[in-house]
Amino acid sequence: MTTAPARPEAEPRNALDRYFEITKRGSSFGAEIRGGLVTFVTMAYIVILNPIILSGKPDVAGDSLDFGAVGAATALTAGVMTILFGLVSRLPFGFAAGLGINAFVAFSVVGQVTWPEAMALVMINGVLIVLLAATGLRKAIFDAVPFQLKIAITVGIGLFIAFIGFVNSGFVTATGSSSPPVGLGVNGSVATVPTLLFVITLIVTGILVALRVKGGMLIGLVFGTVLAVVVEAIWKIGPRTLDAEGNVVNPGGWGLTVPALNGSPVSLPDLSLLGQVDFAFDFGRVGAVAVVMIVFTLLFTNFFDAMGTMTGLAKEADLADEKGDFPRIKSALIVEGVGAVAGGATSSSSSTVFIESGAGIGEGARTGFANLITGGVFLLAMFLTPLTSIVPTEIAAAALIIVGAMMMAQIRFIDFADFRVLLPVFLTVTVMPLTYSIANGIGAGFVSWVIIHALSGQSKRISPLLWAVGIGFLIFFARGPIELLFGASL
């Protein structure tokens, strides 16, 4: 039996191709550009959503952040960090203000400190992440994670992405009762025009992807957006809002974004929030233990959300090896920590790798060149906020469902014959979407893996670092009672 000769590796076309390894990774400039645009389209909602979460929330001093200023800072940070990550790590992972982290800052941290102090804590969290990555400890912890859990993280993120898409589209809604807590659309049916357009966009995009049409996902998103603009122009559906009593006004309206352009499409960005941080904490108002627990929570959420997201995206892009490692992982982890520092410095909350980057990967992006496109459009978005708001979240949600399905396919690499593996994997995959947190899913998987293996005669399979991380996650899950206990004793 003779061995077939190895295929000669294609020569790079130019220095740019050589630097980003575009041809080497089986990609092309066209695929990278399309992927970068698709990633931006699926991430663009953060320019609207982040201000909704962060602005208008008074801190302990009664001050709040301006909506427009947060939007401009969000776009600026996302653009700069996405480009920086692409240049340094050469991976197609977009950056923006991390969901979950921004909510924790807005609804938990700011209740105890001022906005400048809160952003200073975000920066401290980022510095710690950079130190862990630079010393190799973050990579060591990453290596200590069993292969099955890494795959489970990928699958869990896929379900999490899909759940976000279903909720953003209005296809899945809260029922307001304990059982069932969620349901289909309105009273068990697809009863709003925006949700119907989501379904149409999902079907059209799915067909294009199934037929392997180049740019299929981008074509589907553009088709859905144009259709939404036409529908809004004819029927004037308008936004879905809440009145002073918290009742829904116009329940059949659009969610975060109305697909209509009003006024000038260009506006100058308000960058007044840059540098608005305060490291002089008032420990008389907020105890030292409370500050430590805030940083601890930020660190764990940022640390493991990003690790899980990078693992899933690298696997989806076929850039990870059998251990889950991917090219330039150390530099990627360091830059991710820098994103937290940058997010705090601009008052836009920690900037981290976005799971929506999977949409661009699904479109063909394989290198950091796609990040130049995504980041460049984010920088333009500072001046074109009205245009950015045209794409409805209901339309962008269709791409998230497609990506979630693609990532779900990774589960085929796990052997479920051993229940010691099955239960931690199951918890990882299900806890993520059900608690709306990647960190919670990873923590449930880690803790259950350590406990089950230790108490079933397999303690030798647990590395010391995995023990440490498992204990750390136990503290993470019990941080509320711990903070109350120590806070009351000091």
PDB file of C-alpha atoms in Angstrom, residues 4 64 114 120 137 151 158 179 224 236 313 331-332 345 348 384:
ATOM      1  CA  ALA A   4      -0.441   9.404  -1.366  1.00  0.00           C
ATOM      2  CA  SER A  64     -26.052  58.065  35.535  1.00  0.00           C
ATOM      3  CA  THR A 114     -20.284  55.137  41.718  1.00  0.00           C
ATOM      4  CA  ALA A 120     -12.167  51.204  37.840  1.00  0.00           C
ATOM      5  CA  LEU A 137      -1.364  30.424  34.474  1.00  0.00           C
ATOM      6  CA  ILE A 151     -16.494  20.182  23.606  1.00  0.00           C
ATOM      7  CA  GLY A 158     -24.268  26.996  20.626  1.00  0.00           C
ATOM      8  CA  SER A 179     -44.864  26.835  35.045  1.00  0.00           C
ATOM      9  CA  GLY A 224     -34.464  40.167   6.102  1.00  0.00           C
ATOM     10  CA  LYS A 236     -45.816  51.589  10.693  1.00  0.00           C
ATOM     11  CA  LEU A 313     -15.223  29.651  18.121  1.00  0.00           C
ATOM     12  CA  SER A 331      -1.472  36.383  22.920  1.00  0.00           C
ATOM     13  CA  ALA A 332      -5.217  35.921  22.440  1.00  0.00           C
ATOM     14  CA  ALA A 345     -11.408  53.066  30.611  1.00  0.00           C
ATOM     15  CA  SER A 348     -18.555  50.804  28.192  1.00  0.00           C
ATOM     16  CA  LEU A 384     -23.480  56.187  11.696  1.00  0.00           C
TER      17      LEU A 384
END
